[in-house]
Coordinates of C-alpha atoms in Angstrom, one line a residue:
Chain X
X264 CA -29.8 -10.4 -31.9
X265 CA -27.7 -9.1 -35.2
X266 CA -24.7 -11.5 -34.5
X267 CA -22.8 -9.4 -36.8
X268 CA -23.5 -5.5 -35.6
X269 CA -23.0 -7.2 -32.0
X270 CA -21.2 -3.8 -31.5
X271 CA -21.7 -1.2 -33.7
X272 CA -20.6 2.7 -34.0
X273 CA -22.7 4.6 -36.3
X274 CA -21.8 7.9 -37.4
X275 CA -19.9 8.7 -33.9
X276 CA -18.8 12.1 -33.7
X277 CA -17.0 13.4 -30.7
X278 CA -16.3 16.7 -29.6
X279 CA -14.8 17.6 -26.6
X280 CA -15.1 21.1 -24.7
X281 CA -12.0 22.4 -23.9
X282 CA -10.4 25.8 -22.6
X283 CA -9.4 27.0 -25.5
X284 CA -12.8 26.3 -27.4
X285 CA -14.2 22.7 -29.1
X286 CA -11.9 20.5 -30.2
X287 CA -13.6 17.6 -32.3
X288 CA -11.3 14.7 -31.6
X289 CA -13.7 12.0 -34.1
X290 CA -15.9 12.6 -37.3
X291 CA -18.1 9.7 -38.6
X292 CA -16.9 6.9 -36.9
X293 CA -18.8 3.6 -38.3
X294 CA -17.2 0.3 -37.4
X295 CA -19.2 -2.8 -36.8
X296 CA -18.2 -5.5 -34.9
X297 CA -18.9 -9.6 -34.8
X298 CA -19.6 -11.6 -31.8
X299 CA -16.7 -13.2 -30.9
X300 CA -14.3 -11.6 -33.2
X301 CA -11.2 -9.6 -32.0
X302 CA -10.8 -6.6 -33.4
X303 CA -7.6 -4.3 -33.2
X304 CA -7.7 -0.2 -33.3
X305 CA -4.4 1.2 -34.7
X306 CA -3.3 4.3 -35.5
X307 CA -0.9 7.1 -34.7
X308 CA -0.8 8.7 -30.9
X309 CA -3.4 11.2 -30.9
X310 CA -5.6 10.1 -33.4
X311 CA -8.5 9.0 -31.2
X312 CA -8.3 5.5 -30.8
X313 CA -8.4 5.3 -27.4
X314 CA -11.2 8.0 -27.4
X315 CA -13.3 5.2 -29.5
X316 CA -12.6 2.5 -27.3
X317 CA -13.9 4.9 -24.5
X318 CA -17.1 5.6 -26.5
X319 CA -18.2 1.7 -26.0
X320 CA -16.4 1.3 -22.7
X321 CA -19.6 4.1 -22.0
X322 CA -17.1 6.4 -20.1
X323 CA -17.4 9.2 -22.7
X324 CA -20.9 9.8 -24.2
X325 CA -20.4 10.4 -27.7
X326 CA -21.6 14.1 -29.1
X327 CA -23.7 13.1 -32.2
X328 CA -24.2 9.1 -33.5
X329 CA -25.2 6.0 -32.4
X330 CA -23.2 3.1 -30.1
X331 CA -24.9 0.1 -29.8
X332 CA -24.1 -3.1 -28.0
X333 CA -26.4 -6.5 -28.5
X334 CA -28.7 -4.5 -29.3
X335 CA -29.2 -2.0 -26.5
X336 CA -27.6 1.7 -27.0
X337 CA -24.6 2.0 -24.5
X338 CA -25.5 4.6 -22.0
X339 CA -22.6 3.9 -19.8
X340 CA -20.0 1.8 -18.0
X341 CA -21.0 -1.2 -17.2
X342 CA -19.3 -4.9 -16.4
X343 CA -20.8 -6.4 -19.6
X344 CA -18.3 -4.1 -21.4
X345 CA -14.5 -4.8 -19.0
X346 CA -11.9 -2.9 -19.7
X347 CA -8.3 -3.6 -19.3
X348 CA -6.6 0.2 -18.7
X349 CA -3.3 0.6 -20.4
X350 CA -1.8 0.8 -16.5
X351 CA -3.7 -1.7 -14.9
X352 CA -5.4 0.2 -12.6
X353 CA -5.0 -2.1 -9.9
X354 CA -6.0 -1.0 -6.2
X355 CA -2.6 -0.7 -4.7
X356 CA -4.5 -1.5 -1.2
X357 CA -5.8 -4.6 -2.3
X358 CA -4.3 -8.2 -2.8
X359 CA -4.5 -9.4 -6.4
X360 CA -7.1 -11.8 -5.5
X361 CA -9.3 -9.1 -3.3
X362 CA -8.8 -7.1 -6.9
X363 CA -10.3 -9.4 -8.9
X364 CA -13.0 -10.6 -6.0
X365 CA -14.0 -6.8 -5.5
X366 CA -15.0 -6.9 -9.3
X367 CA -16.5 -10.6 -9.0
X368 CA -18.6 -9.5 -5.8
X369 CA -20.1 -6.3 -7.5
X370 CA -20.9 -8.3 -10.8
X371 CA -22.2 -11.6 -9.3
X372 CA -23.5 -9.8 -5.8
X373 CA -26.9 -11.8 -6.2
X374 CA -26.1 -15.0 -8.5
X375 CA -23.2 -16.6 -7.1
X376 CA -22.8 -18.0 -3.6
X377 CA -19.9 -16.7 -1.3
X378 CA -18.3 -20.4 -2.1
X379 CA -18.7 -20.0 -5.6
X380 CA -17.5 -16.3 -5.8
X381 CA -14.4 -17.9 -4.5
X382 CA -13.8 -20.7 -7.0
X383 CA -14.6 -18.4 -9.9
X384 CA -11.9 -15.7 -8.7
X385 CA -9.6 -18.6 -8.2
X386 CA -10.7 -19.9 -11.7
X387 CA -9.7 -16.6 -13.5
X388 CA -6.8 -16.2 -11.8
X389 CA -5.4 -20.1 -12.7
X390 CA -6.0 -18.4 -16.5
X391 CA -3.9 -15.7 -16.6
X392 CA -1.1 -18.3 -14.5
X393 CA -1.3 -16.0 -11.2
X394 CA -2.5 -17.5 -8.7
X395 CA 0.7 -18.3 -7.2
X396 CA 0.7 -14.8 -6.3
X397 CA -2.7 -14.4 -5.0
X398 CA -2.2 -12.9 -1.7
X399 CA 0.7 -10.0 -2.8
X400 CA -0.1 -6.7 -3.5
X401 CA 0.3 -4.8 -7.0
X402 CA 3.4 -3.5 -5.7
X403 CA 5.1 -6.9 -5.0
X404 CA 4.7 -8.2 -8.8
X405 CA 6.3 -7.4 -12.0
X406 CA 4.3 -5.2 -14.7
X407 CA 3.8 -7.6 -16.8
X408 CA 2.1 -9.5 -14.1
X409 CA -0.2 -6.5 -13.3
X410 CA -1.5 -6.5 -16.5
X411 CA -2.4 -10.2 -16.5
X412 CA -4.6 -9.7 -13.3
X413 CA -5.7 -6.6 -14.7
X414 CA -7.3 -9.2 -17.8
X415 CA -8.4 -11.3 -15.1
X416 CA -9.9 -9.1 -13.4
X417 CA -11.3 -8.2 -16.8
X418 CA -12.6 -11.4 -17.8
X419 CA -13.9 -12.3 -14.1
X420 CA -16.9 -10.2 -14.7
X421 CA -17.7 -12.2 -17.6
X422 CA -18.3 -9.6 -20.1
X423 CA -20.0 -9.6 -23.3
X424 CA -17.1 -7.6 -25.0
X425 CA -13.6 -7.6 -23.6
X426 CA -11.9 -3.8 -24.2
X427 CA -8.1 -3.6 -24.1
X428 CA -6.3 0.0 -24.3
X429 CA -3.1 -0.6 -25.5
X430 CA -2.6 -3.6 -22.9
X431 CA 1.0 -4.4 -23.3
X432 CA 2.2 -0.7 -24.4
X433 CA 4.1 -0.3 -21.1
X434 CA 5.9 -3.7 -21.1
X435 CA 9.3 -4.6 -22.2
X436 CA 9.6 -6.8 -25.8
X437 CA 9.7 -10.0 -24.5
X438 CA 7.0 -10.2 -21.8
X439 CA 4.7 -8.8 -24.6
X440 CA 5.1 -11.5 -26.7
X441 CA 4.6 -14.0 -23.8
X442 CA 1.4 -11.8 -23.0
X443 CA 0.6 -11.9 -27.0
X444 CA 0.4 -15.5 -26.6
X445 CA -1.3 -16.4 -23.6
X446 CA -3.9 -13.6 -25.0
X447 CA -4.9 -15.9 -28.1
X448 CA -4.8 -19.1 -25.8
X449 CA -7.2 -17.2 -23.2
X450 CA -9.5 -16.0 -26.1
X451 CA -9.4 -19.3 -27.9
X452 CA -11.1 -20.7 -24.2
X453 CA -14.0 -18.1 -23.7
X454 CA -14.8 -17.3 -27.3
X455 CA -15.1 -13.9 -26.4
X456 CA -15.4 -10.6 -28.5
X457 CA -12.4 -8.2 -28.2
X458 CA -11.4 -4.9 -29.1
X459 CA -7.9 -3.6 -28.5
X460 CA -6.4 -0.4 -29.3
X461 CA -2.8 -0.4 -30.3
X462 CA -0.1 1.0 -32.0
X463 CA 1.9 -2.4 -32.5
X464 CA 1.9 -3.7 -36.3
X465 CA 2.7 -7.0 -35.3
X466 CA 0.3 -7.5 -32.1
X467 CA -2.4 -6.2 -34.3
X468 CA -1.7 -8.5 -36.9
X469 CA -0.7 -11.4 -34.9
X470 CA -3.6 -11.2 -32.7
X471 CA -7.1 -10.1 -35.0
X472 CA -9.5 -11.1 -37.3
X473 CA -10.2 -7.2 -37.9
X474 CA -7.7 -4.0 -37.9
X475 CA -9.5 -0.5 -38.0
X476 CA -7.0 2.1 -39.5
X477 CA -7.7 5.3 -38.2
X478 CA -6.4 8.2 -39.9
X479 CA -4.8 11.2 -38.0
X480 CA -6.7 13.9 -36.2
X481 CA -8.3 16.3 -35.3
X482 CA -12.1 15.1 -36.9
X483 CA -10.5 11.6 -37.1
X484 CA -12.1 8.8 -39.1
X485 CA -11.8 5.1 -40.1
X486 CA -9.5 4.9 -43.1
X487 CA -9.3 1.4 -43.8
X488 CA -11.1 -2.0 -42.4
X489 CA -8.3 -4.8 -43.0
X490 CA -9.2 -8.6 -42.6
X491 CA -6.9 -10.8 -41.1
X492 CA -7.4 -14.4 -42.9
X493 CA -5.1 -16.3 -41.2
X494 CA -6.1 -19.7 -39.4
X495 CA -6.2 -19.9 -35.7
X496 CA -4.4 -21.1 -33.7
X497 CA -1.6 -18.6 -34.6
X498 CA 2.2 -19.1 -34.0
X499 CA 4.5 -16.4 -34.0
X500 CA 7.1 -18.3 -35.3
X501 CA 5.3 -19.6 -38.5
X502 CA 3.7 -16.6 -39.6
X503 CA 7.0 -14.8 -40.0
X504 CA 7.2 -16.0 -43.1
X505 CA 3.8 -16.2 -44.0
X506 CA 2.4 -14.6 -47.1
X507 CA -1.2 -13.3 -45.8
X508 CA 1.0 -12.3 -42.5
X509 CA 3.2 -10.0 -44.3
X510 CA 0.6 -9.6 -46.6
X511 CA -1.2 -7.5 -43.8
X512 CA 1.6 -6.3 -42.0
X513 CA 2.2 -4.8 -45.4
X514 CA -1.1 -3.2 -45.6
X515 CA -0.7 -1.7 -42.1
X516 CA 2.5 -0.7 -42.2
X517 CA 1.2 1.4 -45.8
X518 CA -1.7 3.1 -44.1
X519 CA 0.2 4.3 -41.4
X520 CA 3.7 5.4 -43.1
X521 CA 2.8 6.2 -46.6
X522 CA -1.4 7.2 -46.8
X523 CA -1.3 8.7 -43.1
X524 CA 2.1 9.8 -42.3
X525 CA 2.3 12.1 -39.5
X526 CA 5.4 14.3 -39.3
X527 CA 5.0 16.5 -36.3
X528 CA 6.9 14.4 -34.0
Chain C
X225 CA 25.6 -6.7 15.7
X226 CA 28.0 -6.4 12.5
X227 CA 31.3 -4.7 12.2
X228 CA 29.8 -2.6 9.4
X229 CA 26.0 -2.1 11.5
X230 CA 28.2 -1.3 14.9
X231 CA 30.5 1.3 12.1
X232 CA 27.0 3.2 11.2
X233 CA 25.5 3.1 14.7
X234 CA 28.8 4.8 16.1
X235 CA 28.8 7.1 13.1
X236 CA 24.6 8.1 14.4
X237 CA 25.7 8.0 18.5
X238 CA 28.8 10.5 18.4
X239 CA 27.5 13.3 16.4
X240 CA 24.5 13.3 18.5
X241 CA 25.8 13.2 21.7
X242 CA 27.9 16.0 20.6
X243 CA 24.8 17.7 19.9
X244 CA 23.3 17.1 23.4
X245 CA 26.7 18.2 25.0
X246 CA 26.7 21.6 23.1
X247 CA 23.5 22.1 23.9
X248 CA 24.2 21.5 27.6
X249 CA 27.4 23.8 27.4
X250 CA 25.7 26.3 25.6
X251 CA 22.8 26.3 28.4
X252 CA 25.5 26.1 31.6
X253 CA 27.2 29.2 29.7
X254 CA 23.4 31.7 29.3
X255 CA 23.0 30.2 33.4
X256 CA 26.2 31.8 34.4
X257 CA 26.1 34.7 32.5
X258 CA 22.6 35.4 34.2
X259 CA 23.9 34.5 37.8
X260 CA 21.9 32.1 38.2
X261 CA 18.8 33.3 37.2
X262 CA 17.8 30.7 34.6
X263 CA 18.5 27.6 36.6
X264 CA 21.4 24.9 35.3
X265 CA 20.9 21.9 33.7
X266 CA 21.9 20.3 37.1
X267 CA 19.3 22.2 39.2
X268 CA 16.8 21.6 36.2
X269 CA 17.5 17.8 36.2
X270 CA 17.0 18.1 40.3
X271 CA 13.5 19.7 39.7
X272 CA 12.6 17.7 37.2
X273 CA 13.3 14.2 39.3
X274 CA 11.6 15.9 42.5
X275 CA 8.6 16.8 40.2
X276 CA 8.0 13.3 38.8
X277 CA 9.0 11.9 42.1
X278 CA 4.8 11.9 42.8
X279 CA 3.7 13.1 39.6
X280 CA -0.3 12.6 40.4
X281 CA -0.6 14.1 43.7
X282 CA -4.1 16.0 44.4
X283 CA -4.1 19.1 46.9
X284 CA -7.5 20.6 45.9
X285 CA -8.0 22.5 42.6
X286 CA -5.4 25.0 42.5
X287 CA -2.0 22.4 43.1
X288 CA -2.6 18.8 41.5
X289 CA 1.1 16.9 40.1
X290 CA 2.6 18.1 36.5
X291 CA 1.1 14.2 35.5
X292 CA -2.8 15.8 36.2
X293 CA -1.9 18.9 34.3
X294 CA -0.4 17.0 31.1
X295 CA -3.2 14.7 31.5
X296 CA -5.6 17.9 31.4
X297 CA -4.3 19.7 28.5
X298 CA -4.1 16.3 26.3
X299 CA -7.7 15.7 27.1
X300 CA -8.3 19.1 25.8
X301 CA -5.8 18.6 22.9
X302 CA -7.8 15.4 22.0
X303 CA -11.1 16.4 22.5
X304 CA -10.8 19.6 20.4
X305 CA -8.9 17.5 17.5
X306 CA -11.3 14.9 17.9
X307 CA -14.4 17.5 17.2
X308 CA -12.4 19.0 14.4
X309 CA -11.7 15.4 12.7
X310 CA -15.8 14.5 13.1
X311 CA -16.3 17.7 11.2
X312 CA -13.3 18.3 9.4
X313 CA -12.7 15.2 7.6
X314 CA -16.3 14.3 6.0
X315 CA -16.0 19.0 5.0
X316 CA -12.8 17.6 3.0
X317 CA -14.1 14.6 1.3
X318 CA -17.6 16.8 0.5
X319 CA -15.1 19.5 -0.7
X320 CA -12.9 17.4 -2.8
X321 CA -15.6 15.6 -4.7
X322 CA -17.8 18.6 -5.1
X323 CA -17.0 21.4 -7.2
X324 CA -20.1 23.7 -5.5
X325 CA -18.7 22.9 -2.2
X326 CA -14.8 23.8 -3.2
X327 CA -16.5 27.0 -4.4
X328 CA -18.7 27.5 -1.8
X329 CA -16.3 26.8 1.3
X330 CA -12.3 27.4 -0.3
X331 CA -13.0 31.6 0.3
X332 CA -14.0 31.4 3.6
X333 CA -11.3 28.9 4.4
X334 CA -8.9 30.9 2.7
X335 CA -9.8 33.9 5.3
X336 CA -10.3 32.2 8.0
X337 CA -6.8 30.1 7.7
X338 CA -3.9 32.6 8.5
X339 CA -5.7 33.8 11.6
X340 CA -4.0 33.2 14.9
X341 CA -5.7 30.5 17.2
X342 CA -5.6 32.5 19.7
X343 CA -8.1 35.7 18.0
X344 CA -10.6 33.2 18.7
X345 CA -10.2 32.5 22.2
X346 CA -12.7 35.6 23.0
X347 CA -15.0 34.3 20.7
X348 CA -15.4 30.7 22.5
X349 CA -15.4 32.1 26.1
X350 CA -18.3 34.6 25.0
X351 CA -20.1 31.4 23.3
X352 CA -19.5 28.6 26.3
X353 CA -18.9 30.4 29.0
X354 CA -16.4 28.4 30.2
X355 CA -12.5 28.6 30.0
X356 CA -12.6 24.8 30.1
X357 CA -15.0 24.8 26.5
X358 CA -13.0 27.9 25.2
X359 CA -9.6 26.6 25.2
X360 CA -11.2 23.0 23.6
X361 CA -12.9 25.5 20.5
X362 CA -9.1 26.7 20.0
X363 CA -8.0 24.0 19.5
X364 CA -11.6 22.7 17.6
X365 CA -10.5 25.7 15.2
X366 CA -6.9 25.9 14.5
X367 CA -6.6 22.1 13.9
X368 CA -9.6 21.7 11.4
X369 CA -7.9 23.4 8.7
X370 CA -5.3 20.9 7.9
X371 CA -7.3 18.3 8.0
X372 CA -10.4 20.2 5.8
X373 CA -7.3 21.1 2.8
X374 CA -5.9 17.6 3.3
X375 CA -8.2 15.5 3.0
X376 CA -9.8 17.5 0.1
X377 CA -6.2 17.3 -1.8
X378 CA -6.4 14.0 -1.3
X379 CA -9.6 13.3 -2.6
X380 CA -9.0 15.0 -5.6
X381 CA -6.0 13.7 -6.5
X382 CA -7.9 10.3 -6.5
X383 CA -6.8 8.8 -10.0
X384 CA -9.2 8.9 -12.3
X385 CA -8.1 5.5 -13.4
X386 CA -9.7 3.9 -10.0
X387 CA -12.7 6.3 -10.7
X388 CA -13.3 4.4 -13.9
X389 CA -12.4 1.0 -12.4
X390 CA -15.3 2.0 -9.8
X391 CA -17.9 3.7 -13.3
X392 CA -17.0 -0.1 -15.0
X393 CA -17.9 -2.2 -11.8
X394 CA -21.1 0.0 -11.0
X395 CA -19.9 0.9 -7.5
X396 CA -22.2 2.5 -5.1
X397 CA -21.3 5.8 -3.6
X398 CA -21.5 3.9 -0.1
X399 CA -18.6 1.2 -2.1
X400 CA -16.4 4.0 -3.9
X401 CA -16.1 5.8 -0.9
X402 CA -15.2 2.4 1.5
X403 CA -13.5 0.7 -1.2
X404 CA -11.7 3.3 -3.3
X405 CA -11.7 6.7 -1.7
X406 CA -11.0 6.4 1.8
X407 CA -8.3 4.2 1.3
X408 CA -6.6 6.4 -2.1
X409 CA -6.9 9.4 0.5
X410 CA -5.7 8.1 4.1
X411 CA -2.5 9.1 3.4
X412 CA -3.1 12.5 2.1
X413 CA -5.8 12.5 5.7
X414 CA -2.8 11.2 7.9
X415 CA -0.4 14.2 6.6
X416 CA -3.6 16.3 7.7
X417 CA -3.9 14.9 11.1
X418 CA 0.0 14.5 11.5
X419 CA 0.0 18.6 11.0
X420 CA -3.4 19.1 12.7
X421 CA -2.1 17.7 15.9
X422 CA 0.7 19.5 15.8
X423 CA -1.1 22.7 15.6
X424 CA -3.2 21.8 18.5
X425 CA -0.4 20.7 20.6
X426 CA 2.1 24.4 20.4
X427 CA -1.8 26.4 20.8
X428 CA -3.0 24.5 23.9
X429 CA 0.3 25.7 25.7
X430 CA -0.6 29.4 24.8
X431 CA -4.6 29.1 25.4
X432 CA -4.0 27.6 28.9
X433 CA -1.9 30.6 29.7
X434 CA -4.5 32.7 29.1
X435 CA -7.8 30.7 30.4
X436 CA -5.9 29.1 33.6
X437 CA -7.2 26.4 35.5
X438 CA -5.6 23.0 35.5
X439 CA -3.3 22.7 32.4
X440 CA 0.5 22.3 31.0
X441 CA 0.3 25.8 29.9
X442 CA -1.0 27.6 33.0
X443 CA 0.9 25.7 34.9
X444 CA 3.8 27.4 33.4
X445 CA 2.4 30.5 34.1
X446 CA 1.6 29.7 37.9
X447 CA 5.4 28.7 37.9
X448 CA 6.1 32.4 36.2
X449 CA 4.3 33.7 39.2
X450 CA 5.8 31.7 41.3
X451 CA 9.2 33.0 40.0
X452 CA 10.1 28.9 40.0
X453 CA 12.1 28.8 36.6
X454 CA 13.4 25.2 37.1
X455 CA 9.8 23.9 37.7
X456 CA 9.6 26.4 33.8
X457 CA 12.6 24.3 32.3
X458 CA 11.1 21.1 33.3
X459 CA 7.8 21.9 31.3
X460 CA 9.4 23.0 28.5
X461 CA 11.2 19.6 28.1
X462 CA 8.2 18.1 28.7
X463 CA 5.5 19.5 26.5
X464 CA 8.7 19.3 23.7
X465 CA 8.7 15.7 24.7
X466 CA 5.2 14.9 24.7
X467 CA 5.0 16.9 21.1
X468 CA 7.6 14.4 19.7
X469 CA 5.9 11.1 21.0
X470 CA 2.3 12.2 19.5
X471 CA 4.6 13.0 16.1
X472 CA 6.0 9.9 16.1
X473 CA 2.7 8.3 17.0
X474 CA 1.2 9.2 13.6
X475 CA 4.4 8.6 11.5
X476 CA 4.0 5.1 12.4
X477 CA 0.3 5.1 11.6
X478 CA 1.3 6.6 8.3
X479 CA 3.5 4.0 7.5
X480 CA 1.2 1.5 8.3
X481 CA -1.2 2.7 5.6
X482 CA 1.0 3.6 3.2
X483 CA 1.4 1.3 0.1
X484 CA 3.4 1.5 -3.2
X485 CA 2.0 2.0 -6.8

């Protein structure tokens, strides 16, 4: 397996059909991706980001190119590639731990005993610090700890690639940051690969070893590949004053403000 | 009980019992402006006590108690309803989650909607040939549109969030539609109900008039005939009554399956 093209876009165009006629919404897309590397998306609102996160997710089929993952072309959703949705997505109907067991029984249906389906939802839940609140619905907990089931959940199906879309958008400044943190910690554990779309400087800074600048659309591309070259494990606190920190906060903040300034809102 | 809970409960009891005393005035005045032809709420309230006094007696076909004739028309009401939920609900869900179907089915729906219940009593005594069987395919017919529109509202305002949660986890029709669908819709299928019995419950009344045998409804016709208006007062309050309880009935099942976001 090509550890380093463990998921690769090649020459992804996307076009999507709309009333009023095609609109293509991506233009050669190539971005490759390491195992076990995090990898932040950033760009302005509308430029497509999410769109490519949704092309390896495998819930839009690209219109021309190539999406590969370990090897194998992605031909559609699947648990090897979770996704964390932007607004959790949590089944209002079911407990947070029947959430994350409904994705643990369809993923592990055949390999995992009743007993062991049980300890591994338990498991996932201890990771994201809620299972103190196992047995309450989505509407008995804060946002903030939606979206941390909503990365158990995630991670309970054991996936080769984690897929965030702009995971801690909705929250308030402070729970981010806690989010931010607990994120690295969780990722630091599993050794997993992760791509997360953003529009955060900071969290795409703090948080990857990778930052894909997209520019603005329609027929948007990948402007810039930015490497983060900072030791892990991170701190918040010490990188404020960092010079490879600010370094690439620099670089970001350029792309988006000065190369690829958008105007219209 | 609290000053402030006793304050509120006061503030709920007077204004209703004004309501009620109105309405009792207002009756008492249209009973003595008609000499007595519609009955007062006194002789009504006599009727009424005399009529439940023995509720279930049997005296052959043609005079069983008001409690056999509510009994019959609810068994109609619920036979008919349950027919149209059997056919109704799984038409909605197909409708919602099919675009052919919408197509195929919303024109006919849309035509056959706004037509009285009633236009298709003929219809369901020339088919069965039985009054019984007719007034039960009223009520088949004018209940199964709320639930068909209902249910297929519901199912496609499904969020297409949950739909992706189900494409991720590689759901199975038979699991999106036990573990995602029916429960996202119940709500939007317990308005349709809620309305659909309703429905069935003001037509039954009418459809009884017209096919007769035992029933709520022509047994307010018999009482027409009769010229016993009390006996007509008492059945009014009843089938009101009754209409309230099976309301209430499903609100509380609503609630119980109702959950926040």
């Amino acid at each position: 397996m090509n550890l380093d093209k463990f998921v690769s876009l090649e020459n992804i165009e996307m076009t999507f059909h709309t009333k009023s006629g095609a609109f293509t919404a991506l233009k050669d897309v190539n971005i490759n991706i390491k195992q076990g590397e995090f990898v932040s998306i950033i760009g302005h609102s509308g430029c497509g980001k999410s769109t490519v996160l949704n092309i390896i997710a495998g819930l839009y089929p690209a219109s021309e190119g190539v999406a590969l993952c370990a090897d194998r072309e992605i031909a559609g959703p699947g648990p090897e590639r979770a996704v964390v949705f932007q607004n959790h997505s949590l089944l209002p109907w079911l407990t947070v731990y029947e959430n994350v067991m409904l994705a643990v029984d369809s993923v592990f249906a055949k390999t995992k005993t009743k007993a062991e389906k049980d300890d591994w939802v338990n498991y996932n839940l201890k990771l994201v610090h809620m299972d103190h609140a196992a047995h309450k619905r989505p509407n008995e907990i804060s946002g903030g700890m939606k979206q941390r089931v909503g990365i158990a959940r995630a991670l309970a199906m054991q996936p080769k690639v984690l897929l965030m879309d702009e995971p801690f958008g909705a929250l308030d400044a402070l729970t981010r940051a806690h989010l931010q943190d607990e994120l690295m910690k969780i990722c630091a554990e599993i050794n997993t690969t992760v791509v997360m779309v953003t529009h955060d400087v900071d969290e795409a800074v703090l948080l990857s070893d990778k930052i894909v600048m997209m520019t603005n659309g329609p027929a948007a591309t990948v402007g810039e590949i930015l490497s983060v070259r900072l030791e892990r494990p991170r701190s918040r606190l010490a990188l404020a004053g960092d010079a490879e920190y600010l370094r690439c906060r620099q670089a970001v903040l350029t792309f988006l403000y000065d190369k690829h300034r958008k105007d219209d809102h | 009980m609290s000053q402030m809970q006793l304050k509120s409960f006061l503030l709920w009891l007077a204004p209703t019992l004004l309501g009620i005393l109105f309405f009792i005035l207002l009756w008492s005045g249209v009973s003595t402006a008609t000499d007595g032809k519609i009955p007062t709420p006194a002789v009504t309230w006599t009727a009424g006590v005399e009529l439940f006094a023995d509720p279930f007696y049997d005296n052959g076909p043609n005079d069983k108690g008001i409690g056999w004739n509510i009994m019959y028309s609810l068994g109609r009401v619920g036979l008919g309803f349950g027919l149209a939920a059997l056919v109704g609900i799984p038409l909605g869900f197909w409708i919602g989650r099919s675009l052919f179907a919408s197509r195929a089915f919303n024109p006919i729906i849309s035509l056959l909607r706004p037509v009285s219940p009633l236009a298709w009593l003929p219809l369901g005594l020339l088919i069965f040939n039985s009054t019984h069987w007719a007034a039960i395919w009223v009520i088949f017919i004018s209940s199964i549109w709320p639930m068909i529109i209902n249910t297929a509202v519901g199912v496609s305002r499904v969020p297409s969030d949950y739909m992706n949660v189900a494409k991720v986890l590689r759901l199975n029709e038979w699991q999106i539609m036990t573990k995602i669908m029916i429960p996202a819709v119940l709500p939007y299928l317990l308005t349709g109900v809620r309305l659909a019995i309703g429905v069935a419950w003001l037509v039954i009344v009418a459809a009884e008039m017209l096919t007769g045998g035992i029933g709520i409804g022509f047994w307010v016709w018999d009482e027409w005939n009769n010229l016993n208006v009390a006996h007509i007062l008492v059945a009014i309050i009843v089938i009101g009554m009754i209409g309230l309880m099976l309301e209430a009935a499903l609100v509380w099942l609503a609630q119980r399956f109702s959950y926040g976001e």
